[in-house]
């Protein structure tokens, strides 16, 4: 499999493939694990689909029990726990009150170590979610089924806002706080939200960031596109003190902390939702310039993240769990908010960058709060490893389990994580999944499977992955060949559809490998993830990276087309191509190749404006590492830009044969420019 966009090729795979190396979980971990039944995979074999997922449903509290675990009669629009009714906020809060009212649901740790941290008990969460839900309903007019856009940093008010929506049956659409006002506007427009929930500002790397200014941009752009935003609800980072320079717009902007006094003591009857009513939308990048609104269900999704939090993260009531992801991404939704809360866990919400004010901050927090489950990304691990003054030995903490997620982890980085951060005592799970999948797809079961650095592992119980070549033939385990990883069976956490675009949903995930579009049999509808992968003879999957026009920067997905279209808005730019350049810290980062309109002269000022266009359109996470202004981009005779060739140049790899290009000579010119 050689891919145009990513340059994943068989030769490359062969080089990266190395000896088998296994690590075993310690006996002490196995003893206490939630999931230690060695028969689990036997119980969850594909022949028993879908009944085995009933036990996931049993983990939840239902207003009305379901009639049918799975309805596959309209592929690929699967329905789970049909006939069941429940409310997600009840499952995450109310049901814990009887025995865990006083337990910490969250510790909010501000970035500044001198600012007091907050403990939010389940009772606190209950009160705050109810009061804010009452405000949303009675002041903002939010009703069941409405979409509410939430653009907030990492603060406790973010899950409170999400759960308040869930209580009312409103569909939240959380936009990552680091995204620009424009990116927020795009999501408001597509989801047709009338309400935006935001915050005045927050701290990052010791600096106060004005966040409210993004709300003004978002609302203005949404209005221009015909999407009216009725109210902007603003939480204050320091309650009682509005701390943004951006003025409030009369009649549109409201300070939540002021309004809340009218709702003291309010309680909101939770909406009893159908299992398949949508719980939220989460926009993610795909192959086109337009992010897609991935729609997740209430019952299926919640059951899936609850079960995987229990079985794979091994969260017990007495554990203290810290996931360093941002709640604005799917990892935070599933494994900070919904899964852990549904289990009644205690977790940490950390506001800022982990290295502030010093590299050992994560260990300081772990020691202070007794964190014993630690969840982060390869980029964060590489960052810790590269930090000069890192000294975990100085801190008294014990991790029983550590998670890596979001991008492939180099075996070397894995080993460092295991020995230095995990002190040879923590089990590691390398969890492979996606925004669309709701929860984990591949991972070892921590007490049952050996760990193998660089491999995510087999499918988690109930998930049956397979690798297909481009013709749809199954690639056998141990063949040493890469292909497209797919899942043979549906599962409760899977996306329901793409918001307002069911055709794109079917095409993107089922278009390539559906055996027969008229078939009503789920076996004919494998889910295509969009990743290249290899299957070793031990049944472990190694994820190689995206096969589409998506690049993975520090575990976050960016659509190359989104970056390119931001740049193409500049009049001076003729063509643009974004490629994934290898980076020691972030795995890959965008590099940009542009050609200019005739008679436009390249300049540093223009390059800077190109970078600014991307940052203001998407956000700082999309900032290209380098902008190469070139006379022309390499193209096929049919006019397709050969990003693979540009990627080879940026990454100092073999370029291969270019003679079939329409303009082979330009490759040399670009090569010289980049090398000089
Ligand atoms: C893409 C999904 C999963 C939540 C965070 C990202 C890559 C994810 C792994 C892993 C190798 C991984 C894949 C996937 N990815 N986890 N453990 N090993 N690659 O969610 O933004 O939807 O991105 O992240 O390429 O398709 P996302």
mmCIF file with all atom_site columns, C-alpha atoms in Angstrom, residues 326-482:
data_model
loop_
_atom_site.group_PDB
_atom_site.id
_atom_site.type_symbol
_atom_site.label_atom_id
_atom_site.label_alt_id
_atom_site.label_comp_id
_atom_site.label_asym_id
_atom_site.label_entity_id
_atom_site.label_seq_id
_atom_site.pdbx_PDB_ins_code
_atom_site.Cartn_x
_atom_site.Cartn_y
_atom_site.Cartn_z
_atom_site.occupancy
_atom_site.B_iso_or_equiv
_atom_site.pdbx_formal_charge
_atom_site.auth_seq_id
_atom_site.auth_comp_id
_atom_site.auth_asym_id
_atom_site.auth_atom_id
_atom_site.pdbx_PDB_model_num
ATOM 1   C CA . UNK A 1 326 ? -8.349  18.809  26.730 1.00 0.00 ? 326 UNK A CA 1
ATOM 2   C CA . UNK A 1 327 ? -12.079 18.285  27.228 1.00 0.00 ? 327 UNK A CA 1
ATOM 3   C CA . UNK A 1 328 ? -12.515 20.066  23.882 1.00 0.00 ? 328 UNK A CA 1
ATOM 4   C CA . UNK A 1 329 ? -11.340 16.880  22.129 1.00 0.00 ? 329 UNK A CA 1
ATOM 5   C CA . UNK A 1 330 ? -12.998 13.476  22.134 1.00 0.00 ? 330 UNK A CA 1
ATOM 6   C CA . UNK A 1 331 ? -10.519 12.072  24.663 1.00 0.00 ? 331 UNK A CA 1
ATOM 7   C CA . UNK A 1 332 ? -11.739 14.626  27.176 1.00 0.00 ? 332 UNK A CA 1
ATOM 8   C CA . UNK A 1 333 ? -15.417 13.998  26.415 1.00 0.00 ? 333 UNK A CA 1
ATOM 9   C CA . UNK A 1 334 ? -15.140 10.234  26.763 1.00 0.00 ? 334 UNK A CA 1
ATOM 10  C CA . UNK A 1 335 ? -12.367 9.844   29.314 1.00 0.00 ? 335 UNK A CA 1
ATOM 11  C CA . UNK A 1 336 ? -12.533 12.955  31.492 1.00 0.00 ? 336 UNK A CA 1
ATOM 12  C CA . UNK A 1 337 ? -16.242 13.674  31.483 1.00 0.00 ? 337 UNK A CA 1
ATOM 13  C CA . UNK A 1 338 ? -18.615 10.861  30.559 1.00 0.00 ? 338 UNK A CA 1
ATOM 14  C CA . UNK A 1 339 ? -16.766 7.605   31.299 1.00 0.00 ? 339 UNK A CA 1
ATOM 15  C CA . UNK A 1 340 ? -15.148 8.531   34.618 1.00 0.00 ? 340 UNK A CA 1
ATOM 16  C CA . UNK A 1 341 ? -18.198 10.395  35.959 1.00 0.00 ? 341 UNK A CA 1
ATOM 17  C CA . UNK A 1 342 ? -20.484 7.564   35.008 1.00 0.00 ? 342 UNK A CA 1
ATOM 18  C CA . UNK A 1 343 ? -18.258 5.318   37.145 1.00 0.00 ? 343 UNK A CA 1
ATOM 19  C CA . UNK A 1 344 ? -18.273 7.818   40.015 1.00 0.00 ? 344 UNK A CA 1
ATOM 20  C CA . UNK A 1 345 ? -14.541 8.469   39.698 1.00 0.00 ? 345 UNK A CA 1
ATOM 21  C CA . UNK A 1 346 ? -12.427 11.334  41.046 1.00 0.00 ? 346 UNK A CA 1
ATOM 22  C CA . UNK A 1 347 ? -10.476 13.128  38.341 1.00 0.00 ? 347 UNK A CA 1
ATOM 23  C CA . UNK A 1 348 ? -8.335  16.132  37.748 1.00 0.00 ? 348 UNK A CA 1
ATOM 24  C CA . UNK A 1 349 ? -9.013  19.041  35.464 1.00 0.00 ? 349 UNK A CA 1
ATOM 25  C CA . UNK A 1 350 ? -5.782  20.936  34.929 1.00 0.00 ? 350 UNK A CA 1
ATOM 26  C CA . UNK A 1 351 ? -6.035  24.376  33.387 1.00 0.00 ? 351 UNK A CA 1
ATOM 27  C CA . UNK A 1 352 ? -2.741  25.013  31.682 1.00 0.00 ? 352 UNK A CA 1
ATOM 28  C CA . UNK A 1 353 ? 0.372   23.616  30.096 1.00 0.00 ? 353 UNK A CA 1
ATOM 29  C CA . UNK A 1 354 ? 1.899   20.702  31.984 1.00 0.00 ? 354 UNK A CA 1
ATOM 30  C CA . UNK A 1 355 ? 5.371   22.247  32.068 1.00 0.00 ? 355 UNK A CA 1
ATOM 31  C CA . UNK A 1 356 ? 4.282   25.425  33.864 1.00 0.00 ? 356 UNK A CA 1
ATOM 32  C CA . UNK A 1 357 ? 5.884   26.797  35.937 1.00 0.00 ? 357 UNK A CA 1
ATOM 33  C CA . UNK A 1 358 ? 8.432   23.952  35.816 1.00 0.00 ? 358 UNK A CA 1
ATOM 34  C CA . UNK A 1 359 ? 8.904   20.623  34.075 1.00 0.00 ? 359 UNK A CA 1
ATOM 35  C CA . UNK A 1 360 ? 8.018   18.584  37.158 1.00 0.00 ? 360 UNK A CA 1
ATOM 36  C CA . UNK A 1 361 ? 4.560   20.068  37.646 1.00 0.00 ? 361 UNK A CA 1
ATOM 37  C CA . UNK A 1 362 ? 2.765   16.852  36.604 1.00 0.00 ? 362 UNK A CA 1
ATOM 38  C CA . UNK A 1 363 ? 4.594   14.869  39.298 1.00 0.00 ? 363 UNK A CA 1
ATOM 39  C CA . UNK A 1 364 ? 3.989   17.582  41.851 1.00 0.00 ? 364 UNK A CA 1
ATOM 40  C CA . UNK A 1 365 ? 0.251   17.397  41.140 1.00 0.00 ? 365 UNK A CA 1
ATOM 41  C CA . UNK A 1 366 ? 0.339   13.591  41.131 1.00 0.00 ? 366 UNK A CA 1
ATOM 42  C CA . UNK A 1 367 ? 2.032   13.580  44.523 1.00 0.00 ? 367 UNK A CA 1
ATOM 43  C CA . UNK A 1 368 ? -0.254  16.165  46.031 1.00 0.00 ? 368 UNK A CA 1
ATOM 44  C CA . UNK A 1 369 ? -3.521  14.613  44.906 1.00 0.00 ? 369 UNK A CA 1
ATOM 45  C CA . UNK A 1 370 ? -2.509  10.962  44.974 1.00 0.00 ? 370 UNK A CA 1
ATOM 46  C CA . UNK A 1 371 ? -2.978  10.399  41.254 1.00 0.00 ? 371 UNK A CA 1
ATOM 47  C CA . UNK A 1 372 ? -2.576  6.731   40.407 1.00 0.00 ? 372 UNK A CA 1
ATOM 48  C CA . UNK A 1 373 ? -3.946  6.586   36.849 1.00 0.00 ? 373 UNK A CA 1
ATOM 49  C CA . UNK A 1 374 ? -2.223  8.858   34.365 1.00 0.00 ? 374 UNK A CA 1
ATOM 50  C CA . UNK A 1 375 ? -3.454  9.448   30.814 1.00 0.00 ? 375 UNK A CA 1
ATOM 51  C CA . UNK A 1 376 ? -1.526  11.443  28.220 1.00 0.00 ? 376 UNK A CA 1
ATOM 52  C CA . UNK A 1 377 ? -0.179  11.570  24.666 1.00 0.00 ? 377 UNK A CA 1
ATOM 53  C CA . UNK A 1 378 ? 3.135   10.660  23.044 1.00 0.00 ? 378 UNK A CA 1
ATOM 54  C CA . UNK A 1 379 ? 3.731   14.375  22.386 1.00 0.00 ? 379 UNK A CA 1
ATOM 55  C CA . UNK A 1 380 ? 3.445   15.168  26.095 1.00 0.00 ? 380 UNK A CA 1
ATOM 56  C CA . UNK A 1 381 ? 5.707   12.220  26.933 1.00 0.00 ? 381 UNK A CA 1
ATOM 57  C CA . UNK A 1 382 ? 8.306   13.353  24.393 1.00 0.00 ? 382 UNK A CA 1
ATOM 58  C CA . UNK A 1 383 ? 8.051   16.854  25.870 1.00 0.00 ? 383 UNK A CA 1
ATOM 59  C CA . UNK A 1 384 ? 8.730   15.554  29.370 1.00 0.00 ? 384 UNK A CA 1
ATOM 60  C CA . UNK A 1 385 ? 11.590  13.466  28.101 1.00 0.00 ? 385 UNK A CA 1
ATOM 61  C CA . UNK A 1 386 ? 13.209  16.428  26.354 1.00 0.00 ? 386 UNK A CA 1
ATOM 62  C CA . UNK A 1 387 ? 12.808  18.742  29.368 1.00 0.00 ? 387 UNK A CA 1
ATOM 63  C CA . UNK A 1 388 ? 16.126  19.522  31.012 1.00 0.00 ? 388 UNK A CA 1
ATOM 64  C CA . UNK A 1 389 ? 15.195  19.592  34.673 1.00 0.00 ? 389 UNK A CA 1
ATOM 65  C CA . UNK A 1 390 ? 12.866  16.662  34.762 1.00 0.00 ? 390 UNK A CA 1
ATOM 66  C CA . UNK A 1 391 ? 13.153  14.645  37.948 1.00 0.00 ? 391 UNK A CA 1
ATOM 67  C CA . UNK A 1 392 ? 10.195  12.389  38.717 1.00 0.00 ? 392 UNK A CA 1
ATOM 68  C CA . UNK A 1 393 ? 12.260  10.456  41.302 1.00 0.00 ? 393 UNK A CA 1
ATOM 69  C CA . UNK A 1 394 ? 12.003  13.448  43.592 1.00 0.00 ? 394 UNK A CA 1
ATOM 70  C CA . UNK A 1 395 ? 8.243   13.018  43.916 1.00 0.00 ? 395 UNK A CA 1
ATOM 71  C CA . UNK A 1 396 ? 6.291   10.504  45.876 1.00 0.00 ? 396 UNK A CA 1
ATOM 72  C CA . UNK A 1 397 ? 3.654   9.121   43.550 1.00 0.00 ? 397 UNK A CA 1
ATOM 73  C CA . UNK A 1 398 ? 2.693   5.659   42.305 1.00 0.00 ? 398 UNK A CA 1
ATOM 74  C CA . UNK A 1 399 ? 0.955   5.096   39.024 1.00 0.00 ? 399 UNK A CA 1
ATOM 75  C CA . UNK A 1 400 ? -0.771  1.751   38.645 1.00 0.00 ? 400 UNK A CA 1
ATOM 76  C CA . UNK A 1 401 ? -1.780  2.427   35.063 1.00 0.00 ? 401 UNK A CA 1
ATOM 77  C CA . UNK A 1 402 ? -0.694  4.857   32.365 1.00 0.00 ? 402 UNK A CA 1
ATOM 78  C CA . UNK A 1 403 ? -2.326  5.569   29.026 1.00 0.00 ? 403 UNK A CA 1
ATOM 79  C CA . UNK A 1 404 ? -0.893  6.759   25.750 1.00 0.00 ? 404 UNK A CA 1
ATOM 80  C CA . UNK A 1 405 ? -3.266  7.960   23.061 1.00 0.00 ? 405 UNK A CA 1
ATOM 81  C CA . UNK A 1 406 ? -3.620  10.063  19.956 1.00 0.00 ? 406 UNK A CA 1
ATOM 82  C CA . UNK A 1 407 ? -0.633  9.150   17.780 1.00 0.00 ? 407 UNK A CA 1
ATOM 83  C CA . UNK A 1 408 ? 1.801   6.303   17.359 1.00 0.00 ? 408 UNK A CA 1
ATOM 84  C CA . UNK A 1 409 ? 4.361   6.118   20.154 1.00 0.00 ? 409 UNK A CA 1
ATOM 85  C CA . UNK A 1 410 ? 7.947   5.235   19.252 1.00 0.00 ? 410 UNK A CA 1
ATOM 86  C CA . UNK A 1 411 ? 9.104   2.112   21.155 1.00 0.00 ? 411 UNK A CA 1
ATOM 87  C CA . UNK A 1 412 ? 11.945  4.143   22.598 1.00 0.00 ? 412 UNK A CA 1
ATOM 88  C CA . UNK A 1 413 ? 9.579   6.764   23.986 1.00 0.00 ? 413 UNK A CA 1
ATOM 89  C CA . UNK A 1 414 ? 7.334   3.978   25.270 1.00 0.00 ? 414 UNK A CA 1
ATOM 90  C CA . UNK A 1 415 ? 10.227  2.442   27.206 1.00 0.00 ? 415 UNK A CA 1
ATOM 91  C CA . UNK A 1 416 ? 11.124  5.790   28.739 1.00 0.00 ? 416 UNK A CA 1
ATOM 92  C CA . UNK A 1 417 ? 7.502   6.283   29.784 1.00 0.00 ? 417 UNK A CA 1
ATOM 93  C CA . UNK A 1 418 ? 7.490   2.804   31.328 1.00 0.00 ? 418 UNK A CA 1
ATOM 94  C CA . UNK A 1 419 ? 10.783  3.010   33.201 1.00 0.00 ? 419 UNK A CA 1
ATOM 95  C CA . UNK A 1 420 ? 11.055  6.665   34.152 1.00 0.00 ? 420 UNK A CA 1
ATOM 96  C CA . UNK A 1 421 ? 7.494   7.930   34.630 1.00 0.00 ? 421 UNK A CA 1
ATOM 97  C CA . UNK A 1 422 ? 5.953   4.543   35.409 1.00 0.00 ? 422 UNK A CA 1
ATOM 98  C CA . UNK A 1 423 ? 8.922   3.340   37.519 1.00 0.00 ? 423 UNK A CA 1
ATOM 99  C CA . UNK A 1 424 ? 8.507   -0.170  36.097 1.00 0.00 ? 424 UNK A CA 1
ATOM 100 C CA . UNK A 1 425 ? 5.384   -0.561  38.213 1.00 0.00 ? 425 UNK A CA 1
ATOM 101 C CA . UNK A 1 426 ? 2.653   0.941   36.012 1.00 0.00 ? 426 UNK A CA 1
ATOM 102 C CA . UNK A 1 427 ? 0.871   -0.964  33.299 1.00 0.00 ? 427 UNK A CA 1
ATOM 103 C CA . UNK A 1 428 ? 0.702   0.938   30.004 1.00 0.00 ? 428 UNK A CA 1
ATOM 104 C CA . UNK A 1 429 ? -2.253  0.839   27.642 1.00 0.00 ? 429 UNK A CA 1
ATOM 105 C CA . UNK A 1 430 ? -1.701  2.235   24.148 1.00 0.00 ? 430 UNK A CA 1
ATOM 106 C CA . UNK A 1 431 ? -5.267  2.995   23.119 1.00 0.00 ? 431 UNK A CA 1
ATOM 107 C CA . UNK A 1 432 ? -6.085  3.462   19.465 1.00 0.00 ? 432 UNK A CA 1
ATOM 108 C CA . UNK A 1 433 ? -9.422  5.030   18.559 1.00 0.00 ? 433 UNK A CA 1
ATOM 109 C CA . UNK A 1 434 ? -10.968 8.154   17.024 1.00 0.00 ? 434 UNK A CA 1
ATOM 110 C CA . UNK A 1 435 ? -13.482 10.949  17.475 1.00 0.00 ? 435 UNK A CA 1
ATOM 111 C CA . UNK A 1 436 ? -15.902 8.844   15.465 1.00 0.00 ? 436 UNK A CA 1
ATOM 112 C CA . UNK A 1 437 ? -15.524 5.691   17.522 1.00 0.00 ? 437 UNK A CA 1
ATOM 113 C CA . UNK A 1 438 ? -16.541 7.211   20.852 1.00 0.00 ? 438 UNK A CA 1
ATOM 114 C CA . UNK A 1 439 ? -14.155 4.994   22.778 1.00 0.00 ? 439 UNK A CA 1
ATOM 115 C CA . UNK A 1 440 ? -11.202 2.629   22.528 1.00 0.00 ? 440 UNK A CA 1
ATOM 116 C CA . UNK A 1 441 ? -10.966 0.193   19.627 1.00 0.00 ? 441 UNK A CA 1
ATOM 117 C CA . UNK A 1 442 ? -7.548  -1.397  20.050 1.00 0.00 ? 442 UNK A CA 1
ATOM 118 C CA . UNK A 1 443 ? -5.710  -1.766  23.329 1.00 0.00 ? 443 UNK A CA 1
ATOM 119 C CA . UNK A 1 444 ? -4.391  -4.461  25.540 1.00 0.00 ? 444 UNK A CA 1
ATOM 120 C CA . UNK A 1 445 ? -6.637  -5.439  28.449 1.00 0.00 ? 445 UNK A CA 1
ATOM 121 C CA . UNK A 1 446 ? -4.258  -4.309  31.186 1.00 0.00 ? 446 UNK A CA 1
ATOM 122 C CA . UNK A 1 447 ? -4.422  -7.360  33.474 1.00 0.00 ? 447 UNK A CA 1
ATOM 123 C CA . UNK A 1 448 ? -4.678  -9.959  30.731 1.00 0.00 ? 448 UNK A CA 1
ATOM 124 C CA . UNK A 1 449 ? -2.480  -9.022  27.801 1.00 0.00 ? 449 UNK A CA 1
ATOM 125 C CA . UNK A 1 450 ? 1.228   -8.411  27.651 1.00 0.00 ? 450 UNK A CA 1
ATOM 126 C CA . UNK A 1 451 ? 2.336   -4.967  26.559 1.00 0.00 ? 451 UNK A CA 1
ATOM 127 C CA . UNK A 1 452 ? 4.352   -4.499  23.389 1.00 0.00 ? 452 UNK A CA 1
ATOM 128 C CA . UNK A 1 453 ? 6.029   -1.123  22.853 1.00 0.00 ? 453 UNK A CA 1
ATOM 129 C CA . UNK A 1 454 ? 4.785   0.619   19.724 1.00 0.00 ? 454 UNK A CA 1
ATOM 130 C CA . UNK A 1 455 ? 1.729   -1.603  19.239 1.00 0.00 ? 455 UNK A CA 1
ATOM 131 C CA . UNK A 1 456 ? -1.743  -0.682  20.398 1.00 0.00 ? 456 UNK A CA 1
ATOM 132 C CA . UNK A 1 457 ? -2.617  -4.352  20.806 1.00 0.00 ? 457 UNK A CA 1
ATOM 133 C CA . UNK A 1 458 ? -5.586  -6.468  19.764 1.00 0.00 ? 458 UNK A CA 1
ATOM 134 C CA . UNK A 1 459 ? -9.140  -5.170  19.482 1.00 0.00 ? 459 UNK A CA 1
ATOM 135 C CA . UNK A 1 460 ? -10.627 -4.473  22.914 1.00 0.00 ? 460 UNK A CA 1
ATOM 136 C CA . UNK A 1 461 ? -13.231 -7.093  23.887 1.00 0.00 ? 461 UNK A CA 1
ATOM 137 C CA . UNK A 1 462 ? -16.119 -6.979  21.442 1.00 0.00 ? 462 UNK A CA 1
ATOM 138 C CA . UNK A 1 463 ? -14.173 -5.126  18.741 1.00 0.00 ? 463 UNK A CA 1
ATOM 139 C CA . UNK A 1 464 ? -13.007 -7.241  15.817 1.00 0.00 ? 464 UNK A CA 1
ATOM 140 C CA . UNK A 1 465 ? -10.508 -5.374  13.650 1.00 0.00 ? 465 UNK A CA 1
ATOM 141 C CA . UNK A 1 466 ? -9.321  -6.541  10.265 1.00 0.00 ? 466 UNK A CA 1
ATOM 142 C CA . UNK A 1 467 ? -6.881  -5.177  7.706  1.00 0.00 ? 467 UNK A CA 1
ATOM 143 C CA . UNK A 1 468 ? -7.880  -4.925  4.063  1.00 0.00 ? 468 UNK A CA 1
ATOM 144 C CA . UNK A 1 469 ? -5.752  -4.124  1.071  1.00 0.00 ? 469 UNK A CA 1
ATOM 145 C CA . UNK A 1 470 ? -7.014  -1.612  -1.489 1.00 0.00 ? 470 UNK A CA 1
ATOM 146 C CA . UNK A 1 471 ? -8.958  -4.340  -3.307 1.00 0.00 ? 471 UNK A CA 1
ATOM 147 C CA . UNK A 1 472 ? -10.781 -5.428  -0.161 1.00 0.00 ? 472 UNK A CA 1
ATOM 148 C CA . UNK A 1 473 ? -8.771  -8.602  0.414  1.00 0.00 ? 473 UNK A CA 1
ATOM 149 C CA . UNK A 1 474 ? -7.969  -9.408  3.990  1.00 0.00 ? 474 UNK A CA 1
ATOM 150 C CA . UNK A 1 475 ? -4.289  -9.082  4.852  1.00 0.00 ? 475 UNK A CA 1
ATOM 151 C CA . UNK A 1 476 ? -3.238  -11.970 7.029  1.00 0.00 ? 476 UNK A CA 1
ATOM 152 C CA . UNK A 1 477 ? -1.594  -11.620 10.427 1.00 0.00 ? 477 UNK A CA 1
ATOM 153 C CA . UNK A 1 478 ? 2.177   -11.751 10.323 1.00 0.00 ? 478 UNK A CA 1
ATOM 154 C CA . UNK A 1 479 ? 2.416   -11.093 6.591  1.00 0.00 ? 479 UNK A CA 1
ATOM 155 C CA . UNK A 1 480 ? 4.428   -7.933  7.189  1.00 0.00 ? 480 UNK A CA 1
ATOM 156 C CA . UNK A 1 481 ? 2.148   -5.975  4.876  1.00 0.00 ? 481 UNK A CA 1
ATOM 157 C CA . UNK A 1 482 ? 0.256   -2.843  5.806  1.00 0.00 ? 482 UNK A CA 1
#
